[in-house]
């Protein structure tokens, strides 16, 4: 990214942080601004890249690109004056940018990362995801980007479909009722949320205009747009086994290969990694039958065997009918 573009990003982030400090919770972006931001994200011409750095100057049109505040409680509705473009925003402010931050650079493939580079690579990927504007409707509606949680050295990675309301509010995947059940499953396997990695195909909650509650299924276009972030997460972590939670996650990873009831418990492969499809924990919350719990647990036993984890007789007998 050019120095001019860097300065513009810093200016907008600083301006958004100041608006947030003053109590504004929403901003509006005009179609012209969105088009300009998209142009800024386009690769620079070869001649410009080879010309080398020139004198530093404030990016033209910065003030016109800064979003306008929507009045919040206790505010006058007037947007504060923009900060000087060349003044970098504190890193703490950049860690959680407002939804209208500029478009992130495209996520490139990460083919191999050494153990000492994984943390830094994941940190850089997370920073790109936090300012992503590739789906303007999702970016405008989100509270937080839900990037992922767990160990970058994990052997086991769980993949869900998209954040829900609880996840959007807390910025962490699988923290609602379904997430609590997933945590119990992980602990029953002898692992913890800290030793596995948990992520979603979508990093933003699918917007639900006009709805005060409930979630919707991500669209194929949304999954296609966001999945490069998941690919990079997989390439950084290099897990030994992937678990796809639910039909939408399976569809997003493998395409239309049949209903989840037909494919669960059958090993597949994704990006060269063994993948186990299973029911989403939310399904078990709606279907508390012992037999359905046993199906998921049998899938997890197969995962444990593939990972070489110890399995006790007690674990093998979970959710079986008592004789």
PDB file of C-alpha atoms in Angstrom, residues 124-306:
ATOM      1  CA  UNK A 124      -1.399  -9.486  10.644  1.00  0.00           C
ATOM      2  CA  UNK A 125      -4.257 -11.492   9.130  1.00  0.00           C
ATOM      3  CA  UNK A 126      -6.553 -10.461  11.976  1.00  0.00           C
ATOM      4  CA  UNK A 127      -5.744  -6.786  11.440  1.00  0.00           C
ATOM      5  CA  UNK A 128      -6.707  -7.111   7.778  1.00  0.00           C
ATOM      6  CA  UNK A 129      -9.967  -8.840   8.676  1.00  0.00           C
ATOM      7  CA  UNK A 130     -10.896  -6.199  11.260  1.00  0.00           C
ATOM      8  CA  UNK A 131     -11.051  -3.469   8.614  1.00  0.00           C
ATOM      9  CA  UNK A 132     -12.614  -5.571   5.852  1.00  0.00           C
ATOM     10  CA  UNK A 133     -15.393  -3.864   3.885  1.00  0.00           C
ATOM     11  CA  UNK A 134     -15.811  -6.442   1.106  1.00  0.00           C
ATOM     12  CA  UNK A 135     -19.463  -6.992   2.088  1.00  0.00           C
ATOM     13  CA  UNK A 136     -20.751  -3.450   2.792  1.00  0.00           C
ATOM     14  CA  UNK A 137     -24.096  -4.671   4.147  1.00  0.00           C
ATOM     15  CA  UNK A 138     -22.405  -6.928   6.702  1.00  0.00           C
ATOM     16  CA  UNK A 139     -19.796  -4.347   7.646  1.00  0.00           C
ATOM     17  CA  UNK A 140     -22.484  -1.722   8.238  1.00  0.00           C
ATOM     18  CA  UNK A 141     -24.539  -4.020  10.478  1.00  0.00           C
ATOM     19  CA  UNK A 142     -21.788  -5.700  12.512  1.00  0.00           C
ATOM     20  CA  UNK A 143     -20.722  -4.787  16.039  1.00  0.00           C
ATOM     21  CA  UNK A 144     -17.480  -6.770  15.861  1.00  0.00           C
ATOM     22  CA  UNK A 145     -15.546  -8.814  13.347  1.00  0.00           C
ATOM     23  CA  UNK A 146     -15.493 -12.350  14.776  1.00  0.00           C
ATOM     24  CA  UNK A 147     -12.084 -13.520  13.626  1.00  0.00           C
ATOM     25  CA  UNK A 148     -11.316 -16.733  15.507  1.00  0.00           C
ATOM     26  CA  UNK A 149      -9.987 -17.998  18.816  1.00  0.00           C
ATOM     27  CA  UNK A 150      -7.584 -20.650  20.047  1.00  0.00           C
ATOM     28  CA  UNK A 151      -4.053 -21.876  19.498  1.00  0.00           C
ATOM     29  CA  UNK A 152      -2.118 -21.187  16.298  1.00  0.00           C
ATOM     30  CA  UNK A 153      -0.392 -24.539  16.945  1.00  0.00           C
ATOM     31  CA  UNK A 154      -3.667 -26.474  17.210  1.00  0.00           C
ATOM     32  CA  UNK A 155      -3.893 -29.975  15.732  1.00  0.00           C
ATOM     33  CA  UNK A 156      -7.699 -29.688  15.652  1.00  0.00           C
ATOM     34  CA  UNK A 157      -9.695 -26.862  14.066  1.00  0.00           C
ATOM     35  CA  UNK A 158     -13.476 -26.439  14.243  1.00  0.00           C
ATOM     36  CA  UNK A 159     -15.222 -24.484  11.474  1.00  0.00           C
ATOM     37  CA  UNK A 160     -18.730 -23.068  11.848  1.00  0.00           C
ATOM     38  CA  UNK A 161     -20.813 -21.052   9.427  1.00  0.00           C
ATOM     39  CA  UNK A 162     -21.105 -17.484  10.801  1.00  0.00           C
ATOM     40  CA  UNK A 163     -21.368 -15.506  14.042  1.00  0.00           C
ATOM     41  CA  UNK A 164     -24.700 -15.092  15.802  1.00  0.00           C
ATOM     42  CA  UNK A 165     -25.881 -12.214  17.965  1.00  0.00           C
ATOM     43  CA  UNK A 166     -23.832 -13.258  21.022  1.00  0.00           C
ATOM     44  CA  UNK A 167     -20.701 -13.722  18.934  1.00  0.00           C
ATOM     45  CA  UNK A 168     -21.190 -10.392  17.168  1.00  0.00           C
ATOM     46  CA  UNK A 169     -21.548  -8.657  20.532  1.00  0.00           C
ATOM     47  CA  UNK A 170     -18.466 -10.274  22.124  1.00  0.00           C
ATOM     48  CA  UNK A 171     -16.251 -10.632  19.044  1.00  0.00           C
ATOM     49  CA  UNK A 172     -15.555 -14.327  19.704  1.00  0.00           C
ATOM     50  CA  UNK A 173     -16.950 -17.392  17.912  1.00  0.00           C
ATOM     51  CA  UNK A 174     -19.223 -19.904  19.647  1.00  0.00           C
ATOM     52  CA  UNK A 175     -19.942 -18.109  22.923  1.00  0.00           C
ATOM     53  CA  UNK A 176     -23.746 -18.495  23.005  1.00  0.00           C
ATOM     54  CA  UNK A 177     -25.686 -21.590  24.047  1.00  0.00           C
ATOM     55  CA  UNK A 178     -24.380 -23.599  21.073  1.00  0.00           C
ATOM     56  CA  UNK A 179     -20.865 -22.429  21.867  1.00  0.00           C
ATOM     57  CA  UNK A 180     -21.160 -23.589  25.456  1.00  0.00           C
ATOM     58  CA  UNK A 181     -22.181 -27.015  24.214  1.00  0.00           C
ATOM     59  CA  UNK A 182     -19.229 -27.072  21.798  1.00  0.00           C
ATOM     60  CA  UNK A 183     -16.928 -26.216  24.706  1.00  0.00           C
ATOM     61  CA  UNK A 184     -18.310 -29.204  26.657  1.00  0.00           C
ATOM     62  CA  UNK A 185     -17.714 -31.482  23.666  1.00  0.00           C
ATOM     63  CA  UNK A 186     -14.120 -30.252  23.375  1.00  0.00           C
ATOM     64  CA  UNK A 187     -13.533 -30.759  27.099  1.00  0.00           C
ATOM     65  CA  UNK A 188     -15.030 -34.257  26.957  1.00  0.00           C
ATOM     66  CA  UNK A 189     -12.437 -35.043  24.274  1.00  0.00           C
ATOM     67  CA  UNK A 190      -9.756 -34.127  26.820  1.00  0.00           C
ATOM     68  CA  UNK A 191      -8.962 -30.800  25.139  1.00  0.00           C
ATOM     69  CA  UNK A 192      -9.829 -27.158  25.755  1.00  0.00           C
ATOM     70  CA  UNK A 193     -10.769 -24.070  23.751  1.00  0.00           C
ATOM     71  CA  UNK A 194      -7.216 -22.851  24.308  1.00  0.00           C
ATOM     72  CA  UNK A 195      -5.623 -25.913  22.676  1.00  0.00           C
ATOM     73  CA  UNK A 196      -7.879 -26.112  19.590  1.00  0.00           C
ATOM     74  CA  UNK A 197      -8.808 -23.391  17.099  1.00  0.00           C
ATOM     75  CA  UNK A 198     -12.389 -22.270  16.455  1.00  0.00           C
ATOM     76  CA  UNK A 199     -13.426 -20.146  13.501  1.00  0.00           C
ATOM     77  CA  UNK A 200     -16.220 -19.502  11.023  1.00  0.00           C
ATOM     78  CA  UNK A 201     -16.489 -19.244   7.260  1.00  0.00           C
ATOM     79  CA  UNK A 202     -18.008 -15.776   7.691  1.00  0.00           C
ATOM     80  CA  UNK A 203     -16.277 -13.309  10.004  1.00  0.00           C
ATOM     81  CA  UNK A 204     -19.318 -10.996  10.255  1.00  0.00           C
ATOM     82  CA  UNK A 205     -22.811 -11.798  11.437  1.00  0.00           C
ATOM     83  CA  UNK A 206     -25.219 -12.006   8.475  1.00  0.00           C
ATOM     84  CA  UNK A 207     -27.346  -8.868   8.629  1.00  0.00           C
ATOM     85  CA  UNK A 208     -31.018  -9.262   9.468  1.00  0.00           C
ATOM     86  CA  UNK A 209     -32.771  -6.011   8.462  1.00  0.00           C
ATOM     87  CA  UNK A 210     -36.014  -5.454  10.311  1.00  0.00           C
ATOM     88  CA  UNK A 211     -35.416  -8.333  12.713  1.00  0.00           C
ATOM     89  CA  UNK A 212     -34.769  -7.851  16.410  1.00  0.00           C
ATOM     90  CA  UNK A 213     -33.718 -11.480  16.908  1.00  0.00           C
ATOM     91  CA  UNK A 214     -32.715 -14.574  14.977  1.00  0.00           C
ATOM     92  CA  UNK A 215     -30.047 -15.345  12.430  1.00  0.00           C
ATOM     93  CA  UNK A 216     -30.009 -16.079   8.733  1.00  0.00           C
ATOM     94  CA  UNK A 217     -27.956 -18.429   6.606  1.00  0.00           C
ATOM     95  CA  UNK A 218     -24.991 -16.822   4.814  1.00  0.00           C
ATOM     96  CA  UNK A 219     -25.394 -16.516   1.063  1.00  0.00           C
ATOM     97  CA  UNK A 220     -23.041 -18.429  -1.250  1.00  0.00           C
ATOM     98  CA  UNK A 221     -21.621 -15.091  -2.444  1.00  0.00           C
ATOM     99  CA  UNK A 222     -20.906 -13.974   1.127  1.00  0.00           C
ATOM    100  CA  UNK A 223     -19.147 -17.259   1.901  1.00  0.00           C
ATOM    101  CA  UNK A 224     -17.130 -17.069  -1.312  1.00  0.00           C
ATOM    102  CA  UNK A 225     -16.066 -13.498  -0.517  1.00  0.00           C
ATOM    103  CA  UNK A 226     -15.007 -14.199   3.066  1.00  0.00           C
ATOM    104  CA  UNK A 227     -13.511 -17.686   2.839  1.00  0.00           C
ATOM    105  CA  UNK A 228      -9.995 -16.507   1.824  1.00  0.00           C
ATOM    106  CA  UNK A 229      -9.547 -15.411   5.452  1.00  0.00           C
ATOM    107  CA  UNK A 230     -10.356 -18.953   6.597  1.00  0.00           C
ATOM    108  CA  UNK A 231      -7.965 -20.370   4.009  1.00  0.00           C
ATOM    109  CA  UNK A 232      -5.190 -18.215   5.419  1.00  0.00           C
ATOM    110  CA  UNK A 233      -6.060 -19.272   8.968  1.00  0.00           C
ATOM    111  CA  UNK A 234      -5.836 -22.925   7.928  1.00  0.00           C
ATOM    112  CA  UNK A 235      -2.535 -22.326   6.129  1.00  0.00           C
ATOM    113  CA  UNK A 236      -1.050 -20.627   9.197  1.00  0.00           C
ATOM    114  CA  UNK A 237      -2.266 -23.181  11.755  1.00  0.00           C
ATOM    115  CA  UNK A 238      -1.781 -26.262   9.556  1.00  0.00           C
ATOM    116  CA  UNK A 239      -4.117 -28.420  11.673  1.00  0.00           C
ATOM    117  CA  UNK A 240      -4.064 -32.176  11.393  1.00  0.00           C
ATOM    118  CA  UNK A 241      -7.877 -32.453  11.374  1.00  0.00           C
ATOM    119  CA  UNK A 242     -10.749 -30.118  10.490  1.00  0.00           C
ATOM    120  CA  UNK A 243     -14.282 -30.499  11.848  1.00  0.00           C
ATOM    121  CA  UNK A 244     -17.109 -28.847   9.884  1.00  0.00           C
ATOM    122  CA  UNK A 245     -20.003 -27.982  12.172  1.00  0.00           C
ATOM    123  CA  UNK A 246     -23.339 -28.197  10.408  1.00  0.00           C
ATOM    124  CA  UNK A 247     -24.722 -28.258   6.899  1.00  0.00           C
ATOM    125  CA  UNK A 248     -23.860 -24.651   6.003  1.00  0.00           C
ATOM    126  CA  UNK A 249     -20.229 -25.059   7.040  1.00  0.00           C
ATOM    127  CA  UNK A 250     -20.004 -28.266   4.998  1.00  0.00           C
ATOM    128  CA  UNK A 251     -21.562 -26.509   2.007  1.00  0.00           C
ATOM    129  CA  UNK A 252     -19.198 -23.553   2.332  1.00  0.00           C
ATOM    130  CA  UNK A 253     -16.161 -25.840   2.446  1.00  0.00           C
ATOM    131  CA  UNK A 254     -17.094 -28.724   0.174  1.00  0.00           C
ATOM    132  CA  UNK A 255     -19.989 -27.435  -1.927  1.00  0.00           C
ATOM    133  CA  UNK A 256     -23.265 -29.285  -2.351  1.00  0.00           C
ATOM    134  CA  UNK A 257     -22.383 -32.872  -1.513  1.00  0.00           C
ATOM    135  CA  UNK A 258     -25.633 -33.929   0.136  1.00  0.00           C
ATOM    136  CA  UNK A 259     -27.475 -33.350   3.390  1.00  0.00           C
ATOM    137  CA  UNK A 260     -25.573 -33.297   6.656  1.00  0.00           C
ATOM    138  CA  UNK A 261     -27.404 -36.429   7.831  1.00  0.00           C
ATOM    139  CA  UNK A 262     -25.870 -38.320   4.891  1.00  0.00           C
ATOM    140  CA  UNK A 263     -22.309 -37.019   5.065  1.00  0.00           C
ATOM    141  CA  UNK A 264     -21.684 -36.710   8.808  1.00  0.00           C
ATOM    142  CA  UNK A 265     -19.273 -39.260  10.190  1.00  0.00           C
ATOM    143  CA  UNK A 266     -17.590 -39.745   6.791  1.00  0.00           C
ATOM    144  CA  UNK A 267     -14.050 -38.516   6.292  1.00  0.00           C
ATOM    145  CA  UNK A 268     -13.542 -35.926   3.591  1.00  0.00           C
ATOM    146  CA  UNK A 269     -10.534 -33.832   2.634  1.00  0.00           C
ATOM    147  CA  UNK A 270     -10.145 -30.077   2.442  1.00  0.00           C
ATOM    148  CA  UNK A 271      -6.952 -28.338   1.320  1.00  0.00           C
ATOM    149  CA  UNK A 272      -5.116 -31.614   1.908  1.00  0.00           C
ATOM    150  CA  UNK A 273      -6.418 -31.974   5.493  1.00  0.00           C
ATOM    151  CA  UNK A 274      -8.788 -34.708   6.751  1.00  0.00           C
ATOM    152  CA  UNK A 275     -12.211 -33.176   7.414  1.00  0.00           C
ATOM    153  CA  UNK A 276     -15.000 -34.601   9.551  1.00  0.00           C
ATOM    154  CA  UNK A 277     -18.531 -33.264   8.930  1.00  0.00           C
ATOM    155  CA  UNK A 278     -20.848 -33.404  11.943  1.00  0.00           C
ATOM    156  CA  UNK A 279     -23.993 -31.783  13.288  1.00  0.00           C
ATOM    157  CA  UNK A 280     -23.864 -28.199  14.518  1.00  0.00           C
ATOM    158  CA  UNK A 281     -24.170 -27.929  18.333  1.00  0.00           C
ATOM    159  CA  UNK A 282     -27.316 -25.840  17.813  1.00  0.00           C
ATOM    160  CA  UNK A 283     -28.925 -28.925  16.251  1.00  0.00           C
ATOM    161  CA  UNK A 284     -28.335 -30.857  19.466  1.00  0.00           C
ATOM    162  CA  UNK A 285     -29.971 -28.073  21.459  1.00  0.00           C
ATOM    163  CA  UNK A 286     -33.107 -28.567  19.343  1.00  0.00           C
ATOM    164  CA  UNK A 287     -32.851 -32.380  19.297  1.00  0.00           C
ATOM    165  CA  UNK A 288     -31.896 -33.612  22.743  1.00  0.00           C
ATOM    166  CA  UNK A 289     -32.415 -37.304  21.944  1.00  0.00           C
ATOM    167  CA  UNK A 290     -29.642 -39.532  23.266  1.00  0.00           C
ATOM    168  CA  UNK A 291     -29.193 -41.101  19.833  1.00  0.00           C
ATOM    169  CA  UNK A 292     -28.441 -37.735  18.188  1.00  0.00           C
ATOM    170  CA  UNK A 293     -25.881 -36.885  20.860  1.00  0.00           C
ATOM    171  CA  UNK A 294     -24.272 -40.282  20.289  1.00  0.00           C
ATOM    172  CA  UNK A 295     -23.929 -39.587  16.548  1.00  0.00           C
ATOM    173  CA  UNK A 296     -21.924 -36.439  17.202  1.00  0.00           C
ATOM    174  CA  UNK A 297     -19.856 -38.179  19.845  1.00  0.00           C
ATOM    175  CA  UNK A 298     -19.061 -41.062  17.467  1.00  0.00           C
ATOM    176  CA  UNK A 299     -17.799 -38.463  15.000  1.00  0.00           C
ATOM    177  CA  UNK A 300     -15.581 -37.002  17.729  1.00  0.00           C
ATOM    178  CA  UNK A 301     -14.265 -40.458  18.617  1.00  0.00           C
ATOM    179  CA  UNK A 302     -13.154 -40.830  14.995  1.00  0.00           C
ATOM    180  CA  UNK A 303     -11.434 -37.444  15.237  1.00  0.00           C
ATOM    181  CA  UNK A 304      -9.679 -38.460  18.453  1.00  0.00           C
ATOM    182  CA  UNK A 305      -8.491 -41.691  16.850  1.00  0.00           C
ATOM    183  CA  UNK A 306      -7.138 -39.798  13.822  1.00  0.00           C
TER     184      UNK A 306
END
